[in-house]
Tab-separated table of C-alpha atoms in Angstrom:
chain	number	residue	atom	x	y	z
O	6	MET	CA	308.711	-234.738	113.152
O	7	LYS	CA	311.598	-235.377	115.764
O	8	ALA	CA	312.688	-238.152	114.317
O	9	PHE	CA	312.452	-237.338	111.386
O	10	LEU	CA	314.942	-234.062	111.460
O	11	GLY	CA	317.165	-236.668	113.361
O	12	SER	CA	317.704	-239.146	110.529
O	13	MET	CA	320.289	-238.289	107.792
O	14	THR	CA	317.607	-237.739	105.982
O	15	GLY	CA	316.113	-235.354	107.890
O	16	ARG	CA	319.465	-233.505	108.338
O	17	VAL	CA	320.279	-233.161	104.268
O	18	PHE	CA	316.256	-232.223	104.114
O	19	LEU	CA	316.967	-229.323	106.720
O	20	VAL	CA	319.619	-228.252	105.423
O	21	LEU	CA	318.388	-228.118	101.655
O	22	VAL	CA	315.199	-225.914	103.480
O	23	LEU	CA	317.193	-223.678	105.362
O	24	GLY	CA	319.928	-222.840	102.446
O	25	ILE	CA	317.090	-221.955	99.574
O	26	VAL	CA	315.271	-219.980	101.997
O	27	ALA	CA	317.984	-218.210	103.741
O	28	SER	CA	319.403	-217.606	99.932
O	29	ALA	CA	315.516	-216.980	98.743
O	30	ALA	CA	315.150	-214.224	101.573
O	31	LEU	CA	318.140	-212.506	100.472
O	32	THR	CA	317.425	-212.183	96.296
O	33	GLN	CA	314.458	-210.691	98.078
O	34	TRP	CA	315.596	-208.586	100.121
O	35	LEU	CA	318.026	-207.170	97.342
O	36	ALA	CA	315.014	-207.169	95.203
O	37	VAL	CA	312.675	-205.050	97.190
O	38	ASN	CA	315.447	-202.928	98.382
O	39	GLU	CA	316.211	-202.004	94.585
O	40	ARG	CA	313.614	-201.098	93.761
O	41	ILE	CA	313.067	-198.645	97.156
O	42	ARG	CA	315.651	-196.950	95.929
O	43	ALA	CA	314.733	-196.611	92.496
O	44	LEU	CA	311.181	-195.264	93.701
O	45	GLU	CA	313.366	-192.663	96.226
O	46	ARG	CA	314.985	-191.537	92.792
O	47	TYR	CA	312.325	-191.131	90.969
O	48	ARG	CA	310.216	-189.504	93.741
O	49	ASP	CA	314.011	-187.389	94.290
O	50	PHE	CA	313.268	-186.031	90.605
O	51	HIS	CA	309.941	-185.549	91.003
O	52	ALA	CA	310.695	-183.542	93.632
O	53	LEU	CA	312.842	-181.637	91.747
O	54	GLU	CA	310.798	-181.482	88.643
O	55	ARG	CA	307.795	-180.106	91.001
O	56	ALA	CA	309.579	-177.767	92.952
O	57	GLU	CA	311.444	-176.000	90.208
O	58	GLN	CA	307.969	-175.374	88.926
O	59	LEU	CA	306.800	-174.030	91.816
O	60	ILE	CA	308.926	-171.427	92.652
O	61	THR	CA	309.714	-170.148	88.926
O	62	THR	CA	306.063	-169.637	88.653
O	63	ALA	CA	305.801	-167.712	92.317
O	64	ASP	CA	308.854	-165.388	90.203
O	65	VAL	CA	307.421	-164.204	87.810
O	66	MET	CA	303.555	-163.820	89.134
O	67	PRO	CA	302.968	-160.355	90.247
O	68	GLU	CA	303.189	-160.083	94.398
O	69	THR	CA	299.098	-158.960	94.398
O	70	ALA	CA	298.395	-162.894	93.077
O	71	ARG	CA	300.963	-164.755	94.642
O	72	PRO	CA	299.303	-165.213	97.962
O	73	THR	CA	296.378	-167.070	95.974
O	74	PHE	CA	299.134	-168.925	94.052
O	75	LEU	CA	300.793	-169.667	97.668
O	76	LEU	CA	297.458	-171.197	98.769
O	77	ALA	CA	296.814	-173.522	95.870
O	78	ALA	CA	301.430	-174.834	96.136
O	79	ASN	CA	300.819	-175.272	99.938
O	80	ARG	CA	299.181	-178.668	99.173
O	81	GLY	CA	300.835	-181.579	98.166
O	82	THR	CA	304.420	-183.213	98.748
O	83	VAL	CA	306.407	-180.629	97.659
O	84	LYS	CA	304.560	-177.326	99.415
O	85	LEU	CA	305.779	-173.433	98.372
O	86	GLU	CA	304.499	-170.908	101.170
O	87	MET	CA	305.530	-168.089	102.891
O	88	SER	CA	308.750	-168.489	105.124
O	89	ASP	CA	308.035	-167.927	108.933
O	90	VAL	CA	311.683	-167.381	109.625
O	91	PRO	CA	312.951	-165.638	106.540
O	92	GLU	CA	316.363	-164.805	109.013
O	93	ALA	CA	316.838	-168.199	109.972
O	94	GLN	CA	320.622	-169.372	109.465
O	95	ALA	CA	321.041	-171.903	107.027
O	96	LEU	CA	323.053	-174.470	107.118
O	97	MET	CA	324.607	-176.751	104.482
O	98	ALA	CA	323.496	-177.661	101.095
O	99	THR	CA	322.465	-180.792	100.633
O	100	GLU	CA	322.316	-183.001	97.572
O	101	PHE	CA	318.800	-182.059	96.994
O	102	SER	CA	319.487	-177.710	97.078
O	103	THR	CA	322.693	-178.295	95.225
O	104	SER	CA	320.324	-179.975	92.201
O	105	LEU	CA	318.088	-177.397	92.792
O	106	GLN	CA	320.175	-174.687	92.925
O	107	GLN	CA	321.951	-176.276	89.143
O	108	ARG	CA	318.265	-176.060	88.000
O	109	LEU	CA	317.352	-172.601	89.128
O	110	GLY	CA	320.350	-170.912	88.253
O	111	GLU	CA	322.082	-167.738	90.576
O	112	ARG	CA	318.822	-165.496	90.291
O	113	TYR	CA	317.593	-167.511	92.907
O	114	LYS	CA	319.312	-168.209	97.037
O	115	LEU	CA	318.550	-171.669	98.291
O	116	SER	CA	318.754	-171.666	102.567
O	117	PRO	CA	318.241	-175.627	103.189
O	118	LEU	CA	317.176	-174.955	107.556
O	119	ALA	CA	317.103	-177.135	110.527
O	120	GLU	CA	313.985	-177.469	111.033
O	121	HIS	CA	313.008	-180.870	110.292
O	122	PRO	CA	309.473	-181.515	109.480
O	123	ALA	CA	308.172	-184.943	111.828
O	124	VAL	CA	306.748	-186.107	109.058
O	125	CYS	CA	310.262	-187.632	107.973
O	126	ASP	CA	310.557	-189.854	110.876
O	127	GLN	CA	307.442	-191.059	111.467
O	128	PRO	CA	306.677	-194.765	110.443
O	129	ARG	CA	305.434	-195.564	107.116
O	130	GLN	CA	303.688	-198.662	106.080
O	131	THR	CA	304.908	-201.424	104.019
O	132	SER	CA	303.774	-203.967	102.339
O	133	SER	CA	306.943	-206.446	102.648
O	134	LEU	CA	308.420	-208.003	105.196
O	135	PHE	CA	312.132	-206.466	103.383
O	136	ALA	CA	311.567	-203.625	103.043
O	137	SER	CA	312.738	-200.211	105.208
O	138	SER	CA	309.310	-198.560	107.518
O	139	GLN	CA	311.793	-195.252	107.229
O	140	TRP	CA	311.667	-192.812	104.442
O	141	ARG	CA	315.107	-192.349	102.988
O	142	GLY	CA	314.260	-190.529	100.331
O	143	THR	CA	314.293	-186.458	100.341
O	144	CYS	CA	312.666	-185.059	103.169
O	145	GLU	CA	313.739	-180.909	104.236
O	146	THR	CA	312.883	-177.866	104.251
O	147	MET	CA	314.386	-174.281	102.472
O	148	ASN	CA	314.500	-171.121	102.486
O	149	VAL	CA	314.275	-169.575	98.548
O	150	GLN	CA	315.063	-165.985	97.585
O	151	LEU	CA	313.336	-165.230	94.524
O	152	HIS	CA	314.806	-162.207	92.769
O	153	ASP	CA	312.545	-159.696	94.544
O	154	GLY	CA	313.892	-160.383	97.652
O	155	LYS	CA	310.707	-161.979	98.927
O	156	ILE	CA	311.490	-165.378	100.545
O	157	LEU	CA	309.514	-168.396	100.632
O	158	LYS	CA	309.887	-171.385	102.310
O	159	LEU	CA	309.747	-175.130	100.140
O	160	SER	CA	308.900	-178.343	101.649
O	161	VAL	CA	309.390	-181.441	100.524
O	162	LEU	CA	307.874	-184.110	102.304
O	163	PRO	CA	307.585	-188.103	101.789
O	164	PRO	CA	304.946	-189.560	99.445
O	165	ARG	CA	301.418	-190.076	100.154
O	166	GLN	CA	301.465	-193.727	101.569
O	167	ALA	CA	299.627	-196.403	99.387
O	168	PRO	CA	296.795	-197.874	100.965
O	169	ALA	CA	297.307	-201.387	102.651
O	170	THR	CA	296.504	-204.235	99.946
O	171	PRO	CA	294.376	-206.735	100.899
O	172	ASN	CA	297.132	-209.804	99.797
O	173	ASN	CA	299.661	-210.568	102.782
O	174	GLU	CA	302.803	-211.424	101.670
O	175	LEU	CA	303.508	-214.364	103.340
O	176	LEU	CA	299.960	-215.890	101.422
O	177	LEU	CA	301.870	-215.101	98.444
O	178	LEU	CA	304.827	-216.711	98.798
O	179	THR	CA	303.146	-219.772	100.505
O	180	PRO	CA	303.297	-221.524	96.953
O	181	PHE	CA	307.187	-220.833	96.964
O	182	LEU	CA	307.951	-222.351	100.023
O	183	LEU	CA	305.440	-225.459	99.688
O	184	SER	CA	307.588	-225.686	95.965
O	185	ILE	CA	310.790	-225.446	97.826
O	186	LEU	CA	309.762	-228.331	101.053
O	187	PHE	CA	308.784	-230.339	98.121
O	188	LEU	CA	311.966	-230.233	96.310
O	189	ALA	CA	313.727	-230.220	99.180
O	190	TYR	CA	311.949	-233.328	100.238
O	191	TRP	CA	312.590	-235.331	97.124
O	192	VAL	CA	316.030	-234.694	96.262
O	193	ALA	CA	316.816	-235.760	100.548
O	194	ARG	CA	315.048	-238.627	99.939
O	195	MET	CA	317.083	-239.062	96.662
O	196	SER	CA	320.453	-238.494	97.935
O	197	MET	CA	319.544	-240.791	101.040
O	198	ARG	CA	317.645	-243.591	99.008
O	199	PRO	CA	321.165	-245.595	98.003
O	200	LEU	CA	322.214	-244.678	101.787
O	201	LYS	CA	319.274	-246.578	103.299
O	202	ARG	CA	319.684	-249.819	100.756
O	203	LEU	CA	323.190	-249.859	101.811
O	204	ALA	CA	321.804	-249.252	105.347
O	205	GLN	CA	319.164	-252.357	104.675
O	206	ALA	CA	322.031	-254.557	103.294
O	207	ALA	CA	324.262	-254.383	105.985
O	208	LYS	CA	321.117	-254.935	108.394
O	209	ASP	CA	320.390	-258.179	106.299
O	210	LEU	CA	323.822	-259.660	106.427
O	211	GLY	CA	323.864	-259.165	110.070
O	212	ASN	CA	320.962	-261.981	110.146
O	213	ASP	CA	321.864	-263.820	106.808
O	214	ILE	CA	324.802	-264.228	105.376
O	215	ASN	CA	323.600	-265.369	101.799
O	216	HIS	CA	321.687	-262.676	101.435
O	217	PRO	CA	321.737	-261.162	97.398
O	218	PRO	CA	324.717	-258.873	96.950
O	219	VAL	CA	323.297	-255.216	96.608
O	220	VAL	CA	322.347	-254.488	93.601
O	221	LEU	CA	325.422	-251.751	91.609
O	222	SER	CA	323.089	-248.969	90.723
O	223	GLY	CA	322.627	-244.907	91.146
O	224	ALA	CA	326.037	-242.237	91.341
O	225	ALA	CA	329.586	-243.877	90.760
O	226	GLU	CA	330.741	-243.377	94.322
O	227	ILE	CA	327.942	-245.447	95.319
O	228	ARG	CA	328.113	-247.970	93.015
O	229	GLN	CA	332.011	-248.642	94.001
O	230	ALA	CA	330.737	-248.418	98.020
O	231	SER	CA	328.093	-251.020	97.148
O	232	ALA	CA	330.890	-253.137	95.226
O	233	ALA	CA	333.124	-252.912	98.150
O	234	PHE	CA	330.320	-253.985	100.196
O	235	ASN	CA	329.595	-257.001	98.553
O	236	ALA	CA	333.454	-257.987	98.032
O	237	MET	CA	333.488	-257.456	102.057
O	238	GLN	CA	330.378	-260.316	102.051
O	239	ALA	CA	332.296	-262.365	100.143
O	240	ARG	CA	335.201	-262.247	102.281
O	241	ILE	CA	332.753	-262.701	105.167
O	242	ARG	CA	331.073	-265.626	103.928
O	243	GLN	CA	334.076	-267.458	102.552
O	244	HIS	CA	335.935	-267.066	106.168
O	245	ILE	CA	333.291	-268.310	108.128
O	246	THR	CA	333.094	-270.985	106.203
O	247	GLN	CA	335.930	-272.400	106.342
O	248	ARG	CA	336.242	-271.841	109.682
O	249	THR	CA	332.420	-273.437	110.163
O	250	GLN	CA	334.157	-276.289	107.755
O	251	MET	CA	337.218	-276.677	110.095
O	252	LEU	CA	334.797	-276.823	113.781
O	253	ALA	CA	332.931	-279.813	110.970
O	254	ALA	CA	335.327	-281.542	110.267
O	255	ILE	CA	337.521	-281.633	113.206
O	256	THR	CA	334.825	-282.686	116.192
O	257	HIS	CA	333.163	-284.636	112.711
O	258	ASP	CA	336.947	-286.119	112.882
O	259	LEU	CA	336.653	-286.469	116.604
O	260	GLN	CA	334.277	-289.492	117.400
O	261	THR	CA	335.391	-292.009	115.452
O	262	PRO	CA	338.684	-291.964	117.857
O	263	LEU	CA	336.423	-291.404	120.960
O	264	THR	CA	333.948	-294.245	120.256
O	265	ARG	CA	336.950	-296.463	119.653
O	266	LEU	CA	338.891	-295.617	123.238
O	267	ARG	CA	335.260	-295.991	124.666
O	268	LEU	CA	335.279	-299.724	123.478
O	269	ARG	CA	338.928	-300.467	124.461
O	270	LEU	CA	338.160	-299.083	127.869
O	271	GLU	CA	335.756	-301.924	128.812
O	272	LYS	CA	338.710	-304.227	128.604
O	273	VAL	CA	340.244	-302.198	131.970
O	274	ASN	CA	339.996	-304.522	134.868
O	275	ASP	CA	339.641	-301.775	137.407
O	276	ASP	CA	336.383	-300.555	138.296
O	277	ASP	CA	337.326	-297.594	139.379
O	278	LEU	CA	339.819	-295.859	137.042
O	279	LYS	CA	337.256	-297.377	134.077
O	280	GLN	CA	334.572	-295.701	135.769
O	281	ARG	CA	336.797	-292.407	135.849
O	282	LEU	CA	338.333	-292.676	131.889
O	283	ILE	CA	334.694	-293.410	130.455
O	284	ASP	CA	333.447	-289.920	132.704
O	285	ASP	CA	336.501	-288.102	130.977
O	286	LEU	CA	335.512	-289.519	127.925
O	287	SER	CA	331.621	-288.394	128.019
O	288	ALA	CA	333.035	-285.621	128.711
O	289	MET	CA	335.025	-285.372	125.846
O	290	GLN	CA	332.030	-286.429	123.963
O	291	GLN	CA	329.668	-283.604	125.259
O	292	MET	CA	332.366	-281.258	123.813
O	293	VAL	CA	332.624	-282.648	120.308
O	294	LYS	CA	328.889	-282.751	120.468
O	295	GLU	CA	328.458	-278.808	121.775
O	296	GLY	CA	331.016	-277.957	119.031
O	297	LEU	CA	329.354	-280.024	116.265
O	298	ASP	CA	326.638	-277.259	117.760
O	299	LEU	CA	328.152	-274.770	117.756
O	300	ALA	CA	329.627	-275.215	114.118
O	301	ARG	CA	325.565	-275.983	112.989
O	302	SER	CA	324.655	-272.307	114.879
O	303	MET	CA	327.190	-270.627	112.818
O	304	ASP	CA	325.485	-272.472	109.563
O	305	SER	CA	322.904	-270.052	107.877
O	306	SER	CA	321.544	-272.646	105.490
O	307	GLU	CA	318.694	-273.438	106.609
O	308	THR	CA	315.135	-271.321	105.389
O	309	MET	CA	313.605	-268.924	106.326
O	310	GLN	CA	310.301	-269.170	107.430
O	311	ALA	CA	307.328	-267.460	109.578
O	312	LEU	CA	306.802	-269.028	112.565
O	313	ASP	CA	304.121	-269.318	115.907
O	314	LEU	CA	306.322	-267.939	118.559
O	315	ASP	CA	303.475	-269.400	121.251
O	316	ALA	CA	302.915	-272.706	119.004
O	317	LEU	CA	307.232	-273.011	119.062
O	318	LEU	CA	307.652	-272.104	122.844
O	319	ASP	CA	304.761	-274.032	124.321
O	320	SER	CA	306.792	-277.290	122.103
O	321	VAL	CA	310.539	-276.368	124.106
O	322	CYS	CA	308.328	-276.371	127.192
O	323	SER	CA	306.713	-279.343	126.967
O	324	ASP	CA	308.980	-281.773	125.786
O	325	ALA	CA	311.241	-280.241	128.650
O	326	THR	CA	308.954	-281.297	130.713
O	327	ASP	CA	308.503	-284.907	129.612
O	328	VAL	CA	312.106	-285.594	130.290
O	329	GLY	CA	312.118	-284.484	133.941
O	330	GLN	CA	312.787	-280.786	133.933
O	331	GLN	CA	310.741	-278.183	135.805
O	332	VAL	CA	309.433	-276.147	133.167
O	333	GLU	CA	307.083	-273.116	133.795
O	334	LEU	CA	305.267	-271.042	130.427
O	335	ARG	CA	303.353	-268.323	131.706
O	336	GLY	CA	302.182	-265.929	129.187
O	337	ARG	CA	301.599	-265.101	125.417
O	338	ALA	CA	302.932	-262.881	122.429
O	339	ALA	CA	300.200	-263.842	119.542
O	340	MET	CA	302.485	-263.147	117.200
O	341	ALA	CA	305.108	-264.324	114.754
O	342	LEU	CA	308.788	-264.094	114.039
O	343	MET	CA	310.930	-264.940	110.729
O	344	GLY	CA	313.585	-267.596	111.594
O	345	ARG	CA	314.937	-270.608	111.113
O	346	PRO	CA	312.916	-273.255	112.922
O	347	LEU	CA	315.901	-275.672	114.418
O	348	ALA	CA	318.475	-272.512	114.719
O	349	ILE	CA	315.289	-270.934	117.084
O	350	ARG	CA	314.473	-274.255	118.393
O	351	ARG	CA	318.196	-274.895	119.723
O	352	CYS	CA	318.399	-271.539	121.034
O	353	LEU	CA	315.271	-272.106	122.955
O	354	VAL	CA	316.417	-275.232	124.207
O	355	ASN	CA	319.950	-274.316	125.411
O	356	LEU	CA	318.716	-271.183	127.904
O	357	ILE	CA	315.810	-273.271	129.420
O	358	ASP	CA	318.609	-276.575	129.539
O	359	ASN	CA	321.052	-273.794	131.132
O	360	ALA	CA	318.479	-272.598	133.943
O	361	VAL	CA	317.198	-276.374	134.801
O	362	LYS	CA	320.964	-277.262	134.848
O	363	TYR	CA	322.545	-274.733	137.299
O	364	GLY	CA	319.320	-273.146	138.668
O	365	HIS	CA	316.909	-276.534	139.525
O	366	TYR	CA	314.219	-274.799	137.455
O	367	ALA	CA	313.060	-272.307	134.566
O	368	HIS	CA	310.360	-270.270	135.122
O	369	VAL	CA	309.609	-269.100	130.991
O	370	THR	CA	307.041	-266.010	130.549
O	371	VAL	CA	306.779	-264.533	127.987
O	372	GLU	CA	304.840	-260.836	126.548
O	373	ARG	CA	304.099	-259.197	123.978
O	374	LEU	CA	306.144	-255.530	123.268
O	375	VAL	CA	305.420	-253.238	120.075
O	376	GLY	CA	306.894	-254.796	117.383
O	377	SER	CA	309.350	-257.597	119.282
O	378	ALA	CA	307.904	-259.915	122.342
O	379	ARG	CA	310.164	-259.967	125.211
O	380	ILE	CA	311.077	-263.917	126.535
O	381	CYS	CA	311.972	-264.221	130.238
O	382	ILE	CA	313.352	-267.415	131.930
O	383	ARG	CA	314.504	-267.148	135.512
O	384	ASP	CA	316.298	-269.878	136.739
O	385	GLY	CA	316.602	-270.614	140.554
O	386	GLY	CA	320.041	-270.228	140.976
O	387	PRO	CA	322.558	-268.506	143.051
O	388	GLY	CA	323.149	-265.451	139.976
O	389	ILE	CA	326.361	-264.887	138.181
O	390	ALA	CA	328.692	-261.769	139.411
O	391	PRO	CA	328.309	-258.262	137.830
O	392	ASP	CA	331.668	-258.351	135.758
O	393	GLN	CA	331.461	-262.243	134.401
O	394	MET	CA	328.044	-261.199	133.108
O	395	ALA	CA	329.709	-260.360	129.790
O	396	ARG	CA	332.104	-263.411	130.117
O	397	VAL	CA	329.795	-266.178	129.660
O	398	PHE	CA	328.986	-266.040	125.951
O	399	GLU	CA	332.478	-266.548	125.816
O	400	PRO	CA	333.086	-270.432	123.909
O	401	PHE	CA	334.029	-272.487	126.496
O	402	TYR	CA	333.769	-269.931	129.465
O	403	ARG	CA	332.364	-271.043	132.801
O	404	ILE	CA	332.108	-269.951	135.808
O	405	GLU	CA	333.844	-271.569	138.918
O	406	THR	CA	331.044	-272.526	140.864
O	407	SER	CA	329.776	-274.640	137.071
O	408	ARG	CA	333.264	-276.886	136.846
O	409	SER	CA	332.454	-279.654	138.961
O	410	ARG	CA	331.235	-283.143	136.548
O	411	GLU	CA	327.561	-283.022	138.447
O	412	SER	CA	326.672	-279.925	136.636
O	413	GLY	CA	328.445	-280.749	133.361
O	414	GLY	CA	328.718	-278.362	130.311
O	415	THR	CA	331.538	-277.122	128.444
O	416	GLY	CA	330.618	-273.298	127.899
O	417	LEU	CA	329.068	-273.457	124.701
O	418	GLY	CA	325.188	-273.212	125.467
O	419	LEU	CA	324.974	-269.529	125.786
O	420	THR	CA	327.540	-269.081	122.797
O	421	ILE	CA	325.334	-271.038	120.729
O	422	ALA	CA	322.148	-269.100	121.682
O	423	ARG	CA	323.342	-265.482	121.243
O	424	ASN	CA	324.980	-266.753	117.667
O	425	ILE	CA	321.563	-267.908	117.005
O	426	ALA	CA	319.822	-264.908	118.353
O	427	GLU	CA	321.780	-262.437	116.453
O	428	GLN	CA	321.410	-264.345	113.211
O	429	HIS	CA	317.335	-263.399	113.840
O	430	GLY	CA	317.846	-260.012	114.820
O	431	ALA	CA	317.479	-260.520	118.312
O	432	ASN	CA	318.898	-259.610	121.475
O	433	VAL	CA	319.850	-262.216	124.460
O	434	THR	CA	320.957	-260.036	127.684
O	435	LEU	CA	321.253	-261.925	131.958
O	436	THR	CA	320.321	-259.485	134.960
O	437	ASN	CA	320.524	-261.325	138.477
O	438	HIS	CA	316.120	-261.241	140.336
O	439	LYS	CA	315.965	-258.920	142.447
O	440	ASP	CA	314.150	-261.760	144.069
O	441	GLY	CA	317.517	-263.876	143.859
O	442	GLY	CA	318.702	-266.309	140.627
O	443	LEU	CA	319.787	-265.583	136.914
O	444	GLU	CA	316.737	-264.124	134.645
O	445	VAL	CA	317.714	-264.477	130.401
O	446	THR	CA	315.450	-262.000	128.664
O	447	LEU	CA	315.331	-263.046	124.935
O	448	VAL	CA	313.791	-259.702	122.258
O	449	VAL	CA	312.784	-261.548	119.207
O	450	PRO	CA	311.251	-258.838	116.047
O	451	GLU	CA	307.615	-259.501	115.216
O	452	TYR	CA	307.310	-260.753	111.213
O	453	TYR	CA	305.166	-258.578	109.273
O	454	VAL	CA	303.832	-259.838	106.327
O	455	GLY	CA	305.381	-258.261	103.408
O	456	ASN	CA	308.603	-257.597	104.765
């Protein structure tokens, strides 16, 4: 869940859900409060009607029958009874008392009291999360002077609370919230699908420059971005093809004059000079050969296919042992990878040759990870200074200790290996092992049927 919310789809989903829920909550709050205000106004109007009836009825009743009537009128939420503070100081007229005074006329005198019923401040049970727990309608007391001078007390109290209903508001809102979640998820997925398609196209482009272009579909902006991506892919493919062809042509054309030079060197009489010239020429031919290998490492025309990683490693290490190299293989990955057979083989051979050339031996260890395999190639050399770890991947770069004729090398082996690894979605890193020697780590992704 945390990974989903951290993605672009999750963020859009979260924004949509929060926005819709906040809008719905505001709408519900406005509706509930408007309904409550309407009920309060209706209750106040009913209290006016009821108070007017009680007062006018009490006024016309004989004095002997009035106590019996007041006993009945002292029930309910609008009560009329004998005043216990007939001489109390009156307050300023309230909205309710003013309206009631207008209904009764000048014959009656109303005097709002400072006495505030305790029930007005008691919290009320509500059936909504958005409703106030306090009664905000009329809740007050006042003295009423009848035409004969008698003073009664009128009390207007909040209405009785309705019995609690078994229906929970959250339970009633559950279908709404579920529909909102579904709608927000569907909109987020629909909005992010074109971007995911572009992201996948970019990933495929990194693995295969000749990958088919992105299909132009969706909104106008998405089609425009896809068209721009396809144009970029075409330009990159053209640039790489031209550079590869140029490098291959140069290195190929150099082979002929180098071969002629080698033949002519046979006529040199000075044996010492002759050997030095032949060694220099051999180094040049090796550079030409690795230049061709570098050009081939950037060529992605070889067909991709599923490969057994354990069988491939066993074959490469066995071939190295057969030619006299000290190579040891340990561990199994028991997984397949999707790649170009010759290119992957060239990558592994270069890494093992580099370890044997500069470290005398290569201990190859492979282990299975989640969704990938890690191949570690450790040698017995002096290692590499940390500030040169990144530079050794640059073409034709060699550290100072490797520039002797005995070690050989042109500085292209690691460059070629990294190019091939990146084309297959793999990663090559260098570290100095704690027990000595350089350790090259190659992490290759696992191939799943159906991908």
